[in-house]
Amino acid sequence: MQSIRKIRVLIAKPGLDSHDRGAKVVARALRDAGMEVIYTGLRQTPEQIVETALQEDVDVIGLSILSGAHKTLFPRIMELLKEKGLTDIMVFAGGIIPEEDVPELKKLGIKEVFGPGTPTDKIIKFVLENLPHRT
Amino acid sequence: MFDKEKVGEIKKQRERWENTTLPKWISRHPERKSEFRNHSGILIKRVYTPEDIENMDYIKDLGFPGEYPFTRGLHATMYRGRLWTMRMFAGYGTAEDTNKRFKYLLSEGETGLSTAFDYPTIMGYDSDHPMAKGEVGVCGVAVSSLKDMEILFDGIPLDKVTTSMTINGPASILLAMYVAVGDKQGVSREKLGGTTQNDNLKEFFAQKLCIFPPLPSLKLSTDVIEYCARHLPKWNPISISGYHIREAGATALQELAFTIYDGIAYVESTLERGLKVDDFAPRLSFFFASHNDFFEEIAKFRAARRLWAKIMKERFQAKNPRSMWMRMHVQTSGCTLTAHQPLNNIVRTTIQALAAVLGGTQSLHTNSFDEALCLPTEEAVRVALRTQQIIAYESGVTNTVDPLAGAYYIEDLTNEMEEKAWEYIQKIDDMGGAIAAIEKGFFQKEIADSAYRYQREIDETKRILVGVNEYTIKEKEYPVKLLRVDPKVEEEQIARLQKVKQERDNKKVKETLEKLHYAAEKNENLMPTIIEAVKAYATLGEITEVLRKVYGEYKELIVI
């Protein structure tokens, strides 16, 4: 039987930057779209993010970063997810991430990278269409 | 402002117009929207007339430039005398890299420096701290010890340029380092000119780079204000900032009201140190954003000056007119820049910069067109600076003071911004002041709601963003060359830090840090002990660590 559990999304903010406007707007939009959203605040270490994902049993993680440290922090997050056996979580990202970095990030397993100016509807649609089939 | 009889006549004529010419036109040419509102939600009328400002008193509400209530500008001649300071925010990589950028900007005609620090520095971490990994020198310059600061200002005479430093939690530490560099250059402290942002209150609800809890944060800001009033007469100890409030999503009105309220809190907190208001108020400075709605922004700047003058005179009984001056720095709004069709950002920045100039700013930073993509490249920074120079030298707007004064729309909007800001001020007073409002999450909720509303309007194309939700093109590659910070910066920076730690007198460092710990526990003004500590090459991280032990760390209040 299909589970009627709400989709659970962790919106996480790695890096030292404090630009949380986008993360909060996306969190609210996903919540308004009927999802269960967990937002844990600024400056989360990769370890904290993966731990929260595990504890909260999320289906999706949205990473927001504008500090430019994505090339250091994203690989670490993806590595930790693998270590914890959480590879079935769908991960997407947003923020100030140069186009030319995107292929590399996708290779790590990040499903999509949204740049500035992305409508929230597009993100909602993306999440719904790319939900992991979790066992 | 107008003869009563004349206004009566205008009213009659307006009513006639509304019953004849207007409906006839509208029946064939309907308006584009059912109502027009600015970002603050203020309803904009179709047309403004003398009726809208009939109760205005020219002398009382506007006055003359350089006189109370300063609506028309702080100085009698404004830009006919001296142009605003063109101050471009810069900083990346190592101290050597930024020193080079500073010298470039000075050679291009910039008149003041403005320093961006990297996130580890802003958060009080040395470059070798685990939290600093991947962030060293990326969004600003890394400064961990006095050594870095010496390199940063090498060959730049501190008695000739003024320097603005965007630093809050560790403001006292960076100011101490600047003082130490000045001492080494032989520049007397009375001559040191510049600004530390040092506005810790807005960190809790806008910029969110908080290290310590609200009360000790306010204490540290106040330490700097008090120390400067006594020892650094030309230093602006604080830049009370609306910019970050706006960028976090606030409306122009919220930006205005919350910033002014923070100003009130700093004045109150400094008065508690036993200083008289006129001893420190002339050196308080402000920092606002300039967004896209041209007239709304101009009205905001004019209303801000009048509000602050009234508050200083009436609420705090200031006597010195300079205490009533709201000196402001303005930055064009970073959040209006689009990653799509980035060259369009030059036009946005021009409109915003023009609003700041027509609003009477003292200092201006114009953003570079590539900043929605990356750190600005040299070419983009030059265009941004040229934008200011074109406004200053080619547009003619600087030829007369406050050219928009008397425009029915501008004056009515200025009045309305002021009135609505008073309502907020009253509300926050009733709540128990700025710290209480922060602890209740009041500011946070107000801003988050506005940010969400703004995004919804864009998503629903109620608000058009050219190139984003309308007039889009298929974009393959960005026509800009991205500036990247070499990952080697982190290694070099850590190596330098280790060398400093080896070469300094570690016994002396320990002593000064213990002294600082003691002073913090005794609730003394920490500036003198911090100056001693940085001169012994105690690092930013070590000093912050001492303060973290005494004050604890701030735990974010999450309001979505």
XYZ file of C-alpha atoms in Angstrom:
695
model
C 0.000 0.000 0.000
C 1.197 3.458 -0.823
C 2.331 5.301 2.262
C 0.412 8.482 3.029
C 3.277 9.870 5.020
C 4.139 13.461 4.121
C 7.298 14.055 2.128
C 10.034 14.985 4.589
C 12.578 17.584 3.486
C 15.639 18.861 5.301
C 16.664 22.345 4.241
C 20.242 22.691 5.389
C 22.674 25.544 5.350
C 26.317 24.469 5.338
C 29.135 26.992 5.261
C 29.782 30.071 7.358
C 27.718 32.495 5.295
C 24.484 33.786 6.736
C 22.393 34.401 3.640
C 19.338 32.458 4.750
C 16.709 34.386 2.811
C 16.623 31.859 -0.006
C 16.723 28.827 2.281
C 13.822 30.144 4.327
C 11.733 31.098 1.314
C 12.252 27.635 -0.188
C 11.466 26.005 3.179
C 8.234 27.914 3.412
C 7.249 27.224 -0.193
C 7.794 23.479 0.245
C 5.826 23.563 3.485
C 2.995 25.416 1.782
C 3.091 22.698 -0.884
C 2.245 20.168 1.829
C 5.669 18.817 2.716
C 7.139 18.364 6.167
C 10.111 20.728 6.262
C 12.930 20.698 8.760
C 15.165 23.744 8.804
C 18.008 23.635 11.298
C 19.479 27.103 10.950
C 22.782 28.558 9.875
C 26.295 27.163 9.797
C 25.604 23.454 9.976
C 28.639 21.231 9.610
C 28.423 18.299 7.161
C 28.310 15.981 10.187
C 25.365 17.848 11.704
C 23.471 17.838 8.422
C 23.851 14.111 7.867
C 22.993 13.373 11.491
C 19.789 15.437 11.221
C 18.891 13.703 7.967
C 19.268 10.367 9.714
C 17.390 11.336 12.869
C 14.545 12.990 10.993
C 14.323 10.205 8.421
C 14.064 12.640 5.521
C 13.413 11.815 1.883
C 15.039 14.903 0.485
C 17.844 17.298 1.440
C 18.080 20.810 0.016
C 21.469 22.416 0.553
C 21.795 26.184 0.390
C 25.178 27.848 0.175
C 26.359 31.286 -0.896
C 29.823 31.412 0.616
C 31.669 29.730 -2.230
C 32.762 26.792 -0.087
C 30.518 24.283 -1.901
C 33.470 22.497 -3.482
C 34.814 21.712 -0.022
C 31.578 21.052 1.852
C 29.346 19.242 -0.650
C 31.746 16.338 -1.305
C 32.049 15.819 2.442
C 28.262 15.747 2.895
C 27.815 13.252 0.056
C 30.602 11.084 1.439
C 29.020 11.025 4.906
C 25.621 10.125 3.441
C 27.242 7.192 1.720
C 28.980 6.126 4.926
C 25.681 6.134 6.800
C 23.943 4.213 4.044
C 21.659 7.126 3.216
C 22.220 7.053 -0.525
C 18.479 6.823 -1.182
C 17.972 10.415 -0.028
C 17.560 12.816 -2.934
C 19.858 15.821 -2.604
C 19.498 19.138 -4.423
C 21.291 22.432 -3.933
C 20.893 26.153 -4.440
C 22.688 29.444 -3.923
C 25.556 31.202 -5.644
C 27.157 28.263 -7.405
C 28.924 28.934 -10.695
C 27.522 27.083 -13.689
C 30.875 25.502 -14.409
C 30.912 23.757 -11.017
C 27.565 22.075 -11.596
C 28.711 18.983 -13.582
C 31.227 18.157 -10.879
C 28.563 18.464 -8.168
C 26.155 16.310 -10.147
C 28.816 13.646 -10.416
C 28.847 13.539 -6.619
C 25.193 12.571 -6.710
C 23.595 15.974 -6.297
C 20.491 15.749 -8.415
C 20.076 19.409 -9.336
C 21.579 22.821 -8.639
C 19.272 25.843 -8.680
C 20.710 29.279 -9.279
C 19.416 32.695 -8.243
C 16.110 33.629 -9.813
C 14.637 30.113 -9.731
C 10.882 30.246 -9.097
C 9.841 28.255 -6.039
C 7.225 26.414 -8.140
C 10.022 24.955 -10.207
C 11.693 23.598 -7.076
C 8.428 22.114 -5.770
C 7.803 20.448 -9.102
C 11.343 19.116 -9.188
C 11.059 17.614 -5.703
C 7.743 15.920 -6.526
C 9.065 14.489 -9.774
C 12.314 13.237 -8.323
C 11.202 11.680 -5.082
C 13.288 8.672 -4.210
C 11.605 5.308 -4.156
C 12.494 4.408 -0.622
C 12.208 0.954 0.793
C 2.447 75.342 2.007
C -0.337 76.737 -0.133
C -2.955 79.359 0.093
C -6.172 77.780 1.451
C -8.315 79.322 -1.214
C -6.025 78.073 -3.964
C -6.104 74.531 -2.592
C -9.882 74.716 -2.531
C -9.832 75.660 -6.163
C -7.453 72.817 -6.997
C -9.762 70.391 -5.209
C -12.720 71.570 -7.269
C -10.729 71.257 -10.465
C -9.500 67.778 -9.515
C -13.048 66.616 -8.920
C -14.089 68.010 -12.247
C -11.187 66.226 -13.936
C -12.110 62.977 -12.174
C -15.601 63.214 -13.586
C -14.746 64.243 -17.123
C -11.317 63.798 -18.676
C -10.265 60.831 -16.546
C -13.231 58.444 -17.019
C -13.350 59.291 -20.701
C -9.730 58.280 -21.087
C -9.919 55.224 -18.841
C -12.954 53.833 -20.622
C -10.864 53.512 -23.762
C -7.444 52.952 -22.147
C -7.765 50.990 -18.916
C -4.898 51.138 -16.460
C -2.448 48.252 -16.425
C -3.269 47.263 -12.842
C -6.227 47.706 -10.523
C -3.938 49.327 -7.960
C -0.341 50.465 -7.772
C 1.737 49.918 -4.653
C 5.399 50.364 -3.814
C 7.555 47.732 -2.059
C 6.445 48.952 1.359
C 2.852 48.319 0.393
C 1.982 52.009 0.281
C -0.827 52.693 -2.174
C 0.354 55.045 -4.899
C -2.144 57.551 -6.244
C -2.693 58.190 -9.892
C -1.651 61.784 -9.569
C -0.481 64.022 -6.736
C -1.405 67.648 -6.290
C -0.831 70.457 -3.778
C -3.775 68.991 -1.838
C -1.593 66.095 -0.710
C 0.895 68.346 1.002
C -1.434 71.134 1.963
C -0.644 70.753 5.676
C 3.080 70.752 5.192
C 5.035 73.567 6.737
C 8.054 74.397 4.604
C 10.152 75.786 7.438
C 9.237 73.115 9.963
C 9.166 70.033 7.735
C 11.770 70.809 5.113
C 13.804 73.820 6.135
C 17.039 74.700 4.413
C 19.888 72.355 3.589
C 22.299 72.038 6.486
C 19.615 73.021 8.988
C 17.184 71.141 11.194
C 15.353 68.846 10.413
C 17.831 68.186 7.582
C 15.200 66.791 5.204
C 16.934 68.596 2.340
C 20.413 67.386 3.224
C 23.047 67.615 5.896
C 25.150 70.277 4.242
C 24.275 73.734 3.007
C 25.661 73.169 -0.484
C 25.592 69.381 -0.714
C 27.260 68.102 -3.896
C 27.990 71.596 -5.216
C 30.669 71.688 -2.550
C 31.892 68.171 -2.193
C 30.735 65.007 -3.923
C 29.872 61.925 -1.939
C 32.644 59.489 -1.090
C 32.899 56.767 -3.701
C 33.669 53.813 -1.577
C 33.918 50.358 -3.097
C 33.723 47.332 -0.868
C 36.673 45.052 -1.597
C 38.509 42.144 -0.142
C 39.488 38.627 -1.089
C 42.290 36.149 -0.757
C 45.317 36.983 1.284
C 46.189 40.364 2.736
C 48.632 40.816 -0.188
C 45.832 40.279 -2.746
C 43.533 42.809 -1.126
C 46.335 45.310 -0.577
C 46.897 45.160 -4.328
C 43.154 45.695 -5.014
C 43.113 48.651 -2.606
C 45.998 50.299 -4.394
C 44.305 49.694 -7.739
C 41.067 51.302 -6.535
C 42.920 54.305 -5.132
C 44.755 54.766 -8.422
C 41.393 54.650 -10.257
C 40.106 57.615 -8.297
C 38.394 55.968 -5.362
C 38.433 58.190 -2.313
C 37.982 55.787 0.576
C 38.680 52.136 1.315
C 36.126 49.580 2.387
C 37.231 46.202 3.630
C 35.433 42.906 3.213
C 36.626 40.202 5.574
C 36.188 36.496 4.966
C 33.619 34.507 6.922
C 36.063 32.918 9.365
C 37.332 36.387 10.364
C 33.776 37.696 10.686
C 32.856 34.770 12.919
C 35.972 35.150 15.061
C 37.801 32.076 13.791
C 41.457 31.985 12.787
C 42.227 30.609 9.334
C 43.327 27.279 10.808
C 40.073 26.621 12.689
C 38.135 23.530 11.506
C 35.070 25.720 10.751
C 37.216 27.811 8.384
C 37.881 24.985 5.968
C 37.082 26.003 2.395
C 36.199 29.574 3.411
C 39.588 31.230 3.925
C 39.894 34.320 1.762
C 36.863 33.334 -0.313
C 34.315 36.063 0.408
C 36.751 38.588 1.785
C 40.246 38.934 3.083
C 41.478 36.676 5.876
C 42.823 38.504 8.917
C 43.894 36.359 11.827
C 46.586 38.468 13.421
C 48.148 41.911 13.393
C 50.652 40.547 10.860
C 47.861 40.208 8.261
C 46.621 43.714 9.039
C 50.134 45.158 8.590
C 50.333 43.592 5.131
C 46.788 44.680 4.250
C 47.621 48.360 4.775
C 51.237 48.240 3.709
C 52.136 51.388 1.771
C 48.741 52.993 2.447
C 49.110 56.045 4.689
C 46.393 55.824 7.327
C 46.373 59.582 7.881
C 45.504 60.158 4.193
C 42.745 57.649 3.505
C 39.725 56.668 5.525
C 38.894 53.011 5.884
C 35.577 51.352 6.441
C 35.578 47.859 7.900
C 32.592 45.569 7.619
C 32.994 43.759 10.868
C 30.624 43.352 13.783
C 31.157 40.652 16.430
C 34.955 41.106 16.369
C 34.784 44.861 15.542
C 36.796 45.812 18.612
C 39.562 43.384 17.599
C 39.873 44.663 14.041
C 39.730 48.280 15.194
C 42.463 47.461 17.723
C 44.591 46.070 14.869
C 43.976 49.190 12.774
C 45.023 51.383 15.696
C 48.142 49.230 16.098
C 49.036 49.619 12.395
C 48.495 53.378 12.752
C 50.790 53.443 15.784
C 53.469 51.637 13.755
C 53.112 54.104 10.863
C 53.471 56.918 13.367
C 49.947 58.245 12.718
C 48.477 59.774 15.851
C 45.168 58.370 17.000
C 43.377 61.692 16.591
C 44.072 61.421 12.867
C 42.724 57.934 12.255
C 39.590 58.191 10.168
C 37.165 55.497 9.127
C 34.277 53.360 10.191
C 33.692 50.038 11.883
C 30.277 48.587 11.129
C 30.035 47.346 14.724
C 26.239 47.070 14.584
C 25.689 43.856 16.465
C 21.939 44.236 16.989
C 20.981 43.818 13.341
C 23.036 40.642 13.246
C 20.349 38.862 15.234
C 17.633 39.419 12.683
C 19.296 40.451 9.436
C 22.901 39.602 8.692
C 22.943 36.762 11.239
C 26.652 36.601 11.802
C 26.330 36.474 15.560
C 28.992 35.179 17.869
C 27.762 36.131 21.336
C 24.246 36.468 22.822
C 22.393 39.816 22.422
C 23.379 41.558 25.661
C 27.152 41.015 25.513
C 26.986 41.833 21.795
C 25.406 45.197 22.591
C 28.039 45.686 25.289
C 30.860 45.131 22.776
C 29.320 47.583 20.290
C 28.985 50.133 23.069
C 32.626 49.610 24.133
C 33.742 50.730 20.697
C 31.419 53.760 20.693
C 32.627 54.813 24.127
C 36.315 54.225 23.372
C 36.151 56.216 20.134
C 34.336 59.109 21.814
C 37.221 59.314 24.271
C 40.249 58.452 22.093
C 39.544 58.316 18.337
C 37.694 61.548 17.561
C 37.651 61.028 13.780
C 36.515 57.420 13.820
C 32.885 56.476 13.177
C 32.527 53.726 15.755
C 29.349 52.300 14.293
C 27.448 52.119 11.047
C 23.879 51.422 12.066
C 22.789 49.240 9.239
C 19.541 48.883 7.409
C 21.256 47.390 4.390
C 21.259 43.837 5.732
C 17.727 44.202 7.057
C 16.623 45.062 3.548
C 18.665 42.338 1.905
C 17.154 39.797 4.285
C 13.806 40.691 2.751
C 12.437 43.699 4.652
C 10.495 46.425 2.882
C 11.898 49.967 2.645
C 9.643 50.986 5.501
C 10.751 48.128 7.759
C 14.365 48.876 6.898
C 13.860 52.500 7.877
C 12.010 51.812 11.131
C 14.143 48.937 12.404
C 17.407 50.722 11.645
C 16.313 53.870 13.425
C 15.232 51.732 16.357
C 18.639 50.081 16.561
C 20.078 53.601 16.608
C 17.906 54.441 19.600
C 19.162 51.329 21.409
C 22.827 52.275 20.853
C 22.269 55.819 22.075
C 20.573 54.537 25.229
C 23.275 51.983 25.861
C 26.060 54.562 25.438
C 24.312 57.098 27.672
C 24.488 54.451 30.408
C 28.286 54.725 30.227
C 28.038 58.237 31.575
C 28.754 60.021 28.305
C 26.617 62.986 27.280
C 24.675 62.584 24.075
C 26.618 65.325 22.287
C 29.908 63.623 23.232
C 29.302 60.675 20.920
C 26.203 61.170 18.757
C 27.967 63.246 16.057
C 30.042 60.172 15.172
C 27.173 57.719 14.790
C 26.682 56.820 11.157
C 24.128 54.878 9.155
C 24.064 52.475 6.251
C 21.108 51.882 3.959
C 20.247 49.922 0.849
C 18.983 51.471 -2.355
C 16.509 49.152 -4.058
C 14.623 49.388 -7.342
C 11.617 51.595 -6.549
C 13.209 54.930 -7.332
C 10.909 57.400 -5.561
C 10.298 55.139 -2.604
C 14.032 55.025 -1.967
C 14.467 58.789 -2.267
C 11.574 59.334 0.135
C 13.094 56.819 2.536
C 16.441 58.631 2.688
C 14.786 61.998 3.227
C 12.412 60.635 5.871
C 15.296 58.896 7.636
C 17.191 62.156 8.069
C 14.164 63.990 9.416
C 13.230 61.160 11.791
C 16.699 60.862 13.255
C 17.022 64.613 13.730
C 13.720 64.693 15.619
C 14.640 61.694 17.765
C 17.992 63.139 18.720
C 16.524 66.523 19.520
C 13.313 65.496 21.222
C 13.945 62.070 22.700
C 17.593 62.536 23.666
C 17.774 66.320 24.058
C 20.827 66.702 21.852
C 22.024 70.307 21.577
C 24.774 70.017 18.982
C 23.226 70.001 15.471
C 25.834 67.439 14.453
C 24.283 65.011 16.903
C 21.127 65.310 14.837
C 22.907 64.563 11.568
C 22.136 61.251 10.039
C 25.257 60.690 8.000
C 24.670 57.792 5.690
C 26.454 55.357 3.465
C 24.342 53.691 0.809
C 24.921 50.516 -1.134
C 22.897 49.559 -4.165
C 20.848 46.486 -3.450
C 22.674 43.194 -3.976
C 19.492 41.138 -3.864
C 18.093 42.915 -6.925
C 20.947 41.665 -9.076
C 20.061 38.815 -11.359
C 22.178 35.951 -12.577
C 20.154 36.089 -15.780
C 21.366 38.560 -18.427
C 23.873 40.021 -15.952
C 24.581 43.158 -17.986
C 21.068 44.349 -17.094
C 22.404 44.774 -13.575
C 24.396 47.805 -14.677
C 21.107 49.560 -15.432
C 19.554 48.522 -12.121
C 22.591 49.729 -10.236
C 22.475 53.057 -12.058
C 18.856 53.694 -11.069
C 19.568 52.721 -7.467
C 22.698 54.851 -7.286
C 20.824 57.815 -8.705
C 18.155 57.409 -6.005
C 20.868 57.438 -3.345
C 22.335 60.636 -4.751
C 18.945 62.326 -5.052
C 18.327 61.142 -1.488
C 21.430 62.988 -0.323
C 23.846 60.227 0.702
C 27.341 60.987 2.028
C 28.942 57.857 0.664
C 28.043 55.250 -1.925
C 28.985 51.750 -3.000
C 27.720 50.535 -6.348
C 27.527 46.790 -6.924
C 29.183 45.099 -9.837
C 27.029 43.468 -12.486
C 28.514 40.010 -11.986
C 27.852 39.737 -8.253
C 24.911 37.368 -8.550
C 27.426 34.961 -10.043
C 30.655 35.405 -8.150
C 33.055 37.859 -6.578
C 33.299 40.924 -8.803
C 35.991 41.004 -11.430
C 38.172 44.065 -11.925
C 36.287 45.073 -15.075
C 32.910 44.842 -13.365
C 34.146 46.854 -10.398
C 35.388 49.536 -12.762
C 32.012 49.816 -14.482
C 30.362 50.136 -11.079
C 32.702 52.923 -10.049
C 32.264 54.625 -13.435
C 28.506 54.576 -12.859
C 29.009 56.827 -9.862
C 31.408 59.051 -11.732
C 28.946 59.475 -14.610
C 26.188 60.459 -12.185
C 28.570 62.849 -10.451
C 30.130 64.535 -13.464
C 27.815 64.050 -16.432
C 24.197 63.862 -15.293
C 23.876 67.340 -13.832
C 21.891 66.101 -10.813
C 24.603 67.425 -8.516
C 24.152 71.039 -9.602
C 21.481 71.899 -7.087
C 20.609 70.718 -3.602
C 17.768 68.212 -3.109
C 16.275 68.784 -6.584
C 13.120 66.764 -5.935
C 11.977 68.768 -2.920
C 8.518 70.190 -3.316
C 7.368 67.499 -5.721
C 3.911 66.590 -4.443
C 4.567 62.882 -4.762
C 8.017 62.923 -3.141
C 6.918 65.061 -0.216
C 3.764 63.064 0.402
C 5.709 59.806 0.261
C 8.400 61.195 2.568
C 5.682 62.133 5.073
C 4.013 58.760 4.829
C 7.275 56.841 5.293
C 7.989 58.909 8.368
C 4.514 58.448 9.869
C 4.507 54.709 9.342
C 8.020 54.425 10.793
C 6.815 56.226 13.938
C 4.120 53.584 14.299
C 6.760 50.846 14.278
C 8.924 52.769 16.748
C 5.974 53.064 19.116
C 5.263 49.361 18.764
C 8.858 48.386 19.576
C 8.936 50.813 22.500
C 5.830 49.086 23.847
C 7.485 45.705 23.373
C 10.313 46.812 25.656
C 12.956 47.856 23.126
C 15.252 46.295 20.549
C 16.603 43.392 22.591
C 13.095 42.374 23.663
C 11.926 42.535 20.042
C 14.871 40.340 18.995
C 14.171 37.812 21.722
C 10.506 37.646 20.756
C 11.467 37.092 17.118
C 9.467 40.183 16.116
C 11.944 41.585 13.594
C 12.708 38.098 12.281
C 9.048 37.316 11.612
C 8.335 40.679 9.993
C 11.286 40.252 7.629
C 10.610 36.601 6.800
C 7.009 37.444 5.906
C 8.058 40.274 3.607
C 10.698 38.123 1.926
C 8.187 35.385 1.250
C 5.576 37.822 -0.054
C 8.142 39.333 -2.430
C 9.108 35.914 -3.781
C 5.465 34.909 -4.252
C 4.867 38.090 -6.246
C 7.750 37.179 -8.515
C 6.635 33.571 -8.862
C 3.119 34.678 -9.735
C 4.499 37.355 -12.117
C 2.676 40.039 -10.169
C 6.110 41.543 -9.965
C 8.114 41.586 -13.168
C 11.841 40.965 -13.013
C 13.213 41.668 -16.443
C 15.170 38.702 -17.728
C 13.964 36.457 -14.909
C 10.206 36.011 -15.146
C 9.674 38.075 -18.315
C 11.804 38.892 -21.335
C 13.877 35.806 -20.824
C 16.295 34.486 -23.385
C 17.901 31.140 -23.792
C 21.172 31.556 -21.991
C 24.009 29.179 -22.460
C 27.076 30.817 -21.099
C 27.575 33.795 -18.886
C 29.505 36.486 -20.681
C 31.552 37.180 -17.575
C 34.885 35.879 -16.491
C 34.529 34.442 -13.011
C 36.990 35.453 -10.371
C 38.091 32.537 -8.267
C 40.130 32.479 -5.133
C 43.041 30.077 -5.375
C 42.695 27.259 -2.815
C 46.384 27.851 -2.098
C 45.342 30.985 -0.209
C 44.201 28.804 2.666
C 47.565 27.020 2.882
C 49.547 30.247 2.682
C 47.387 31.892 5.285
C 47.701 28.981 7.704
C 51.476 28.893 7.177
C 51.732 32.586 8.014
C 49.613 32.152 11.113
C 51.843 29.332 12.330
C 54.922 31.453 11.752
C 53.406 34.303 13.760
C 52.650 31.957 16.609
C 56.249 30.696 16.604
C 57.898 34.081 16.443
C 55.832 36.023 18.966
C 56.469 36.189 22.712
C 54.010 33.527 23.830
C 54.374 34.397 27.490
C 53.243 37.913 26.763
C 50.316 36.662 24.677
C 49.172 34.522 27.586
C 49.391 37.462 29.963
C 47.397 39.810 27.764
C 44.713 37.173 27.184
C 44.406 36.590 30.922
C 44.118 40.289 31.449
C 41.373 40.414 28.828
C 39.522 37.563 30.522
C 39.656 39.447 33.785
C 38.487 42.718 32.204
C 35.572 40.935 30.512
C 34.475 39.390 33.790
C 34.732 42.772 35.508
C 32.579 44.223 32.702
C 35.199 46.858 31.835
C 35.507 48.528 28.457
C 37.600 45.955 26.585
C 39.185 48.167 23.921
C 42.411 48.990 25.821
C 43.129 45.359 26.724
C 42.308 44.170 23.216
C 44.767 46.713 21.770
C 47.436 45.327 24.096
C 46.620 41.767 23.089
C 46.754 42.385 19.328
C 50.036 44.242 19.708
C 51.453 41.121 21.336
C 50.186 39.258 18.216
C 47.455 37.403 20.043
C 45.206 36.198 17.229
C 41.624 37.100 16.458
C 40.598 33.526 17.231
C 42.379 33.496 20.575
C 40.819 36.782 21.649
C 37.335 35.701 20.537
C 37.808 32.401 22.359
C 38.416 34.259 25.632
C 35.213 36.235 25.079
C 33.263 33.101 24.126
C 34.241 31.623 27.482
C 32.977 34.659 29.368
C 29.863 35.470 27.333
C 28.845 32.130 25.859
C 27.770 31.628 22.244
C 24.551 32.728 20.602
C 22.119 30.011 19.709
C 20.056 30.981 16.691
C 16.362 31.622 17.168
C 14.933 30.067 14.023
C 11.979 31.902 12.529
C 10.864 30.766 9.086
